[in-house]
């Protein structure tokens, strides 16, 4: 039998190029990072020695308990920093090595066909994956993120988080590839003797339960840090439920079509999420979720099936969208802290806080950036590796690296426009991920430089924060799954 | 210098990605077209076929040869193939549509888009204002559906080409397990599963296989 490959594709070459880029970035950074690490280590050891000397003197002279505690704390702080610096380079190498392997894996997987079908028993055509570009974009973003965060410190926890996040993304990828087929199968299976309700209808509520459960956990067991109750402690690890809620919302909103009650349930869940997030002082996530909801309503404009009994669903949806925007702004007025963020716009330089610091760093850095060697002082800026990540990245590495980052984001964001979605559910999912990424990037980049409200939104794949990294890798998994869906069910007897 | 070269290299890769994205779309389009070429709808008309129906028994339709276009496929979800049915007494003219996983001749199941339950769309040939009736036979069980209709305001251009309705009737509600469509012509969806036999007028449609239930 003559076999013919259906594709002439050079996706694998792109993956190899990506691996080479990661290697080049690693080599460049190592060259600059090593002397900085050595200098800072010497500085730390000198400080530890000095503080230990002070401590001995204080103890001998019978100083107050407060002074002794302060000195002990300082010693512990610098010891921890010295410890981190000693292992930083190793963890950084391993992280980059892991991403390099991931990119190489991406090139190998291009050759693995996942389905085949024959025509008149003559030729066999194979079905190959098509996701090399977004996979490479994610790899490059993760590599840039790891490199950027390495300047401020990498620990074993960060490495584990990175590997864990990619692992979660892979699991989401494998599960979501099967999702539409499994749901389609289950839509025939009725629940017990009930004629109307299918198992697929029950499955629809899984993300709803997940979202409401996470919101409830956040409300009940939330830990307040800096006025925002965003974290919960699970076995000593701080998790940010809002990041997982966003992923579940992507799945929920993507599947909420075809029946009116599904759309209503999805919109209601989104509305509750926004209100709870605003209540928990998480304005950033509330904005992202709001954008996702509006997009969902917009996409439903074209979906007649959902509104089978409504004569003019387009007018209705337009009115709902306008009302939603008004309701969102009304909801913001209920929370004074949210309004404050808006009224603070344009006052960054007057306040001389962290935004002013980053703006100065951007100016000093210029087009080429400060370079790793000159960026040590940025470590004192509080949110440098999370809320100010994109601005910080530009300040350190220059506008060239920012352009690479933005182009990588653009690759993922334009997928719903550029790619063929095999299932409508997949089209919705990619669109939701797009809008979530777009809003996050927009608010992170422009919030830091005082153009938009500074709302504590992290930059996807770049910022530190385990939950966010896991959330975005899961979203990347969703997008990759939509580009490589399962097309084959088990063989049937004819 | 090394850093500068790295950035330039990164930018080249980033632009290559866009090219690759375009390339992948082109290849995927080809692949999907080929996927369609290999798919044969297994819904066939057989059994109690009236002499002057346009159906021949055991017709197999090739999707590509019909009006289904890749453009339609792009937005997912609905793949319908219109098979004209004209019955002897002209009481029921309509189209049968299958929205389903379509197995190829080789017996390979390939799901295209079928999150919703597969169904057959039946359209009414002579709708009247006020009320319309559908009669069909599902798995040897006679069923009747009464539907309220109201006069619409706008003509559907697709309908104007093929039908000349005195008015554009819309659904108001439905009493059976079917789902009403909000656009004309008066139509009714009969949810089906593999093994179902539907008798519309004199035409027997046998759902040989769709998604495995």
Short mmCIF file of C-alpha atoms in Angstrom, two decimals, chain A residues 4-12 14 17-18 20-21 24-25 27-28 31-32 110 116-120 123 125-134 136-137 140 180-181 183-190 257-259 262 302 304-305 307-311 368 396-398 400-401 403-404 407-408 410-411 414-415 417-425 427 482-483 485-494, chain B residues 1-32 34-40 42 62 70 72-79 99-101 103-119 150 153-154 156 158 170-174 176-177 179-183 189 191-194 208-213:
data_model
loop_
_atom_site.label_atom_id
_atom_site.label_comp_id
_atom_site.label_asym_id
_atom_site.label_seq_id
_atom_site.Cartn_x
_atom_site.Cartn_y
_atom_site.Cartn_z
CA UNK A 4 1.65 9.36 1.67
CA UNK A 5 2.28 11.99 4.26
CA UNK A 6 -0.36 14.67 4.14
CA UNK A 7 1.89 17.44 5.29
CA UNK A 8 5.03 19.12 4.20
CA UNK A 9 5.69 21.03 7.29
CA UNK A 10 8.73 22.61 8.81
CA UNK A 11 7.35 23.03 12.32
CA UNK A 12 10.10 20.83 13.68
CA UNK A 14 11.04 26.07 14.22
CA UNK A 17 15.44 27.10 16.34
CA UNK A 18 13.56 27.78 19.55
CA UNK A 20 18.81 27.16 19.95
CA UNK A 21 17.40 30.51 21.07
CA UNK A 24 21.79 31.32 23.26
CA UNK A 25 19.82 33.14 25.95
CA UNK A 27 24.83 31.31 27.40
CA UNK A 28 24.43 35.10 27.19
CA UNK A 31 28.21 35.14 31.01
CA UNK A 32 26.67 38.16 32.72
CA UNK A 110 5.66 16.82 14.84
CA UNK A 116 -4.78 7.76 9.83
CA UNK A 117 -7.44 7.11 7.28
CA UNK A 118 -7.42 5.52 3.91
CA UNK A 119 -9.11 6.40 0.67
CA UNK A 120 -10.59 3.55 -1.33
CA UNK A 123 -3.59 5.57 0.06
CA UNK A 125 -3.28 9.60 4.97
CA UNK A 126 -2.04 10.51 8.37
CA UNK A 127 -3.12 13.20 10.72
CA UNK A 128 -0.34 15.27 12.24
CA UNK A 129 -0.32 17.88 14.97
CA UNK A 130 -0.24 21.56 14.07
CA UNK A 131 0.89 23.53 17.01
CA UNK A 132 4.60 24.15 16.61
CA UNK A 133 4.28 27.96 16.47
CA UNK A 134 2.27 28.40 19.71
CA UNK A 136 7.54 27.56 20.51
CA UNK A 137 5.97 30.86 21.63
CA UNK A 140 10.30 31.23 24.48
CA UNK A 180 -15.63 17.26 22.68
CA UNK A 181 -15.71 13.61 21.66
CA UNK A 183 -19.03 15.02 25.69
CA UNK A 184 -20.61 14.10 22.37
CA UNK A 185 -20.71 10.47 23.39
CA UNK A 186 -22.13 11.26 26.77
CA UNK A 187 -24.79 13.49 25.26
CA UNK A 188 -26.48 10.30 24.08
CA UNK A 189 -26.28 8.70 27.49
CA UNK A 190 -29.25 9.62 29.57
CA UNK A 257 -23.61 27.29 23.89
CA UNK A 258 -26.23 25.22 22.17
CA UNK A 259 -28.73 25.60 24.96
CA UNK A 262 -26.10 26.81 29.61
CA UNK A 302 -23.69 34.26 15.85
CA UNK A 304 -28.69 30.72 16.65
CA UNK A 305 -28.97 27.35 18.29
CA UNK A 307 -31.47 31.15 21.23
CA UNK A 308 -33.76 28.88 19.34
CA UNK A 309 -36.92 30.34 20.81
CA UNK A 310 -35.96 33.98 20.78
CA UNK A 311 -36.84 35.99 17.74
CA UNK A 368 19.36 48.35 24.92
CA UNK A 396 16.75 45.13 32.07
CA UNK A 397 16.89 43.55 28.62
CA UNK A 398 15.76 46.42 26.39
CA UNK A 400 14.35 44.05 21.55
CA UNK A 401 13.45 41.46 24.16
CA UNK A 403 9.38 42.92 21.03
CA UNK A 404 10.17 39.18 21.06
CA UNK A 407 5.33 38.76 19.22
CA UNK A 408 5.17 35.50 21.20
CA UNK A 410 0.59 37.74 19.61
CA UNK A 411 1.12 34.22 18.25
CA UNK A 414 -4.25 35.45 17.09
CA UNK A 415 -4.87 31.70 17.02
CA UNK A 417 -8.35 34.24 13.96
CA UNK A 418 -5.66 32.32 12.11
CA UNK A 419 -6.48 28.71 12.83
CA UNK A 420 -9.24 26.37 11.85
CA UNK A 421 -11.10 25.19 14.91
CA UNK A 422 -12.48 21.75 14.38
CA UNK A 423 -15.10 22.04 17.10
CA UNK A 424 -16.98 25.18 17.93
CA UNK A 425 -16.20 24.57 21.58
CA UNK A 427 -13.01 28.01 18.78
CA UNK A 482 -7.66 22.77 20.26
CA UNK A 483 -5.00 22.71 17.56
CA UNK A 485 -7.86 17.43 18.69
CA UNK A 486 -8.57 13.74 18.71
CA UNK A 487 -10.23 12.93 15.40
CA UNK A 488 -10.53 9.22 15.75
CA UNK A 489 -12.72 7.12 17.91
CA UNK A 490 -12.21 3.45 18.34
CA UNK A 491 -12.42 1.24 15.28
CA UNK A 492 -15.92 0.16 14.37
CA UNK A 493 -17.06 -2.96 12.76
CA UNK A 494 -18.72 -2.33 9.45
CA UNK B 1 27.46 41.69 21.13
CA UNK B 2 26.41 38.13 21.97
CA UNK B 3 23.29 39.48 23.62
CA UNK B 4 22.51 41.63 20.58
CA UNK B 5 22.82 38.59 18.31
CA UNK B 6 20.56 36.58 20.62
CA UNK B 7 17.87 39.25 20.43
CA UNK B 8 18.13 39.41 16.65
CA UNK B 9 17.90 35.62 16.48
CA UNK B 10 14.85 35.71 18.78
CA UNK B 11 13.16 38.28 16.56
CA UNK B 12 13.81 36.18 13.46
CA UNK B 13 12.23 33.16 15.20
CA UNK B 14 9.27 35.25 16.30
CA UNK B 15 8.60 36.30 12.71
CA UNK B 16 9.12 32.75 11.49
CA UNK B 17 6.39 31.71 13.92
CA UNK B 18 3.88 33.90 12.11
CA UNK B 19 4.90 32.37 8.84
CA UNK B 20 4.59 28.90 10.34
CA UNK B 21 1.14 29.73 11.71
CA UNK B 22 0.06 30.68 8.20
CA UNK B 23 1.70 27.58 6.75
CA UNK B 24 -0.01 25.33 9.29
CA UNK B 25 -3.38 26.80 8.46
CA UNK B 26 -2.84 26.10 4.77
CA UNK B 27 -1.78 22.51 5.43
CA UNK B 28 -4.62 21.98 7.86
CA UNK B 29 -7.10 23.21 5.26
CA UNK B 30 -5.75 20.67 2.82
CA UNK B 31 -5.88 17.97 5.43
CA UNK B 32 -9.47 18.74 6.37
CA UNK B 34 -8.92 15.32 2.36
CA UNK B 35 -10.66 14.24 5.53
CA UNK B 36 -13.95 15.21 3.91
CA UNK B 37 -13.14 13.44 0.70
CA UNK B 38 -12.81 10.27 2.67
CA UNK B 39 -16.01 10.61 4.57
CA UNK B 40 -19.19 9.12 3.40
CA UNK B 42 -23.99 6.53 6.10
CA UNK B 62 -19.70 12.43 -0.53
CA UNK B 70 -14.50 24.63 4.07
CA UNK B 72 -18.68 26.53 6.73
CA UNK B 73 -16.54 24.01 8.42
CA UNK B 74 -14.33 26.65 9.91
CA UNK B 75 -16.89 27.86 12.36
CA UNK B 76 -17.40 24.33 13.54
CA UNK B 77 -20.47 22.66 14.85
CA UNK B 78 -22.94 22.44 12.03
CA UNK B 79 -22.40 20.27 9.07
CA UNK B 99 -24.97 16.58 12.13
CA UNK B 100 -22.84 13.84 13.33
CA UNK B 101 -19.66 11.95 13.39
CA UNK B 103 -17.67 7.11 9.59
CA UNK B 104 -15.71 6.49 6.44
CA UNK B 105 -16.14 3.45 4.31
CA UNK B 106 -13.20 1.80 5.95
CA UNK B 107 -15.05 1.86 9.21
CA UNK B 108 -12.88 4.49 10.80
CA UNK B 109 -14.73 6.84 13.05
CA UNK B 110 -13.79 10.43 12.64
CA UNK B 111 -15.58 13.01 14.63
CA UNK B 112 -15.86 16.33 12.93
CA UNK B 113 -18.12 18.29 15.11
CA UNK B 114 -20.88 16.87 17.08
CA UNK B 115 -21.11 18.25 20.54
CA UNK B 116 -24.81 18.55 20.11
CA UNK B 117 -26.93 15.53 19.61
CA UNK B 118 -27.30 14.50 15.98
CA UNK B 119 -30.67 15.27 14.54
CA UNK B 150 -46.77 33.58 13.63
CA UNK B 153 -41.39 40.44 9.12
CA UNK B 154 -38.32 39.58 7.17
CA UNK B 156 -34.80 34.77 4.63
CA UNK B 158 -31.99 31.46 1.39
CA UNK B 170 -41.67 31.43 12.87
CA UNK B 171 -41.83 28.97 15.63
CA UNK B 172 -43.43 29.95 18.84
CA UNK B 173 -43.15 26.77 20.73
CA UNK B 174 -43.03 23.08 20.50
CA UNK B 176 -42.61 17.34 21.67
CA UNK B 177 -39.04 16.41 22.38
CA UNK B 179 -36.13 21.61 19.46
CA UNK B 180 -37.62 24.42 17.46
CA UNK B 181 -35.51 26.63 15.29
CA UNK B 182 -35.97 30.35 15.44
CA UNK B 183 -35.56 30.86 11.73
CA UNK B 189 -35.45 18.74 14.64
CA UNK B 191 -32.98 13.96 17.70
CA UNK B 192 -31.61 10.67 16.48
CA UNK B 193 -29.23 8.01 17.49
CA UNK B 194 -27.67 5.13 15.58
CA UNK B 208 -26.86 3.67 10.34
CA UNK B 209 -24.19 5.22 12.43
CA UNK B 210 -23.34 8.49 13.95
CA UNK B 211 -21.53 9.02 17.17
CA UNK B 212 -21.45 5.99 19.33
CA UNK B 213 -24.00 6.32 22.03
#
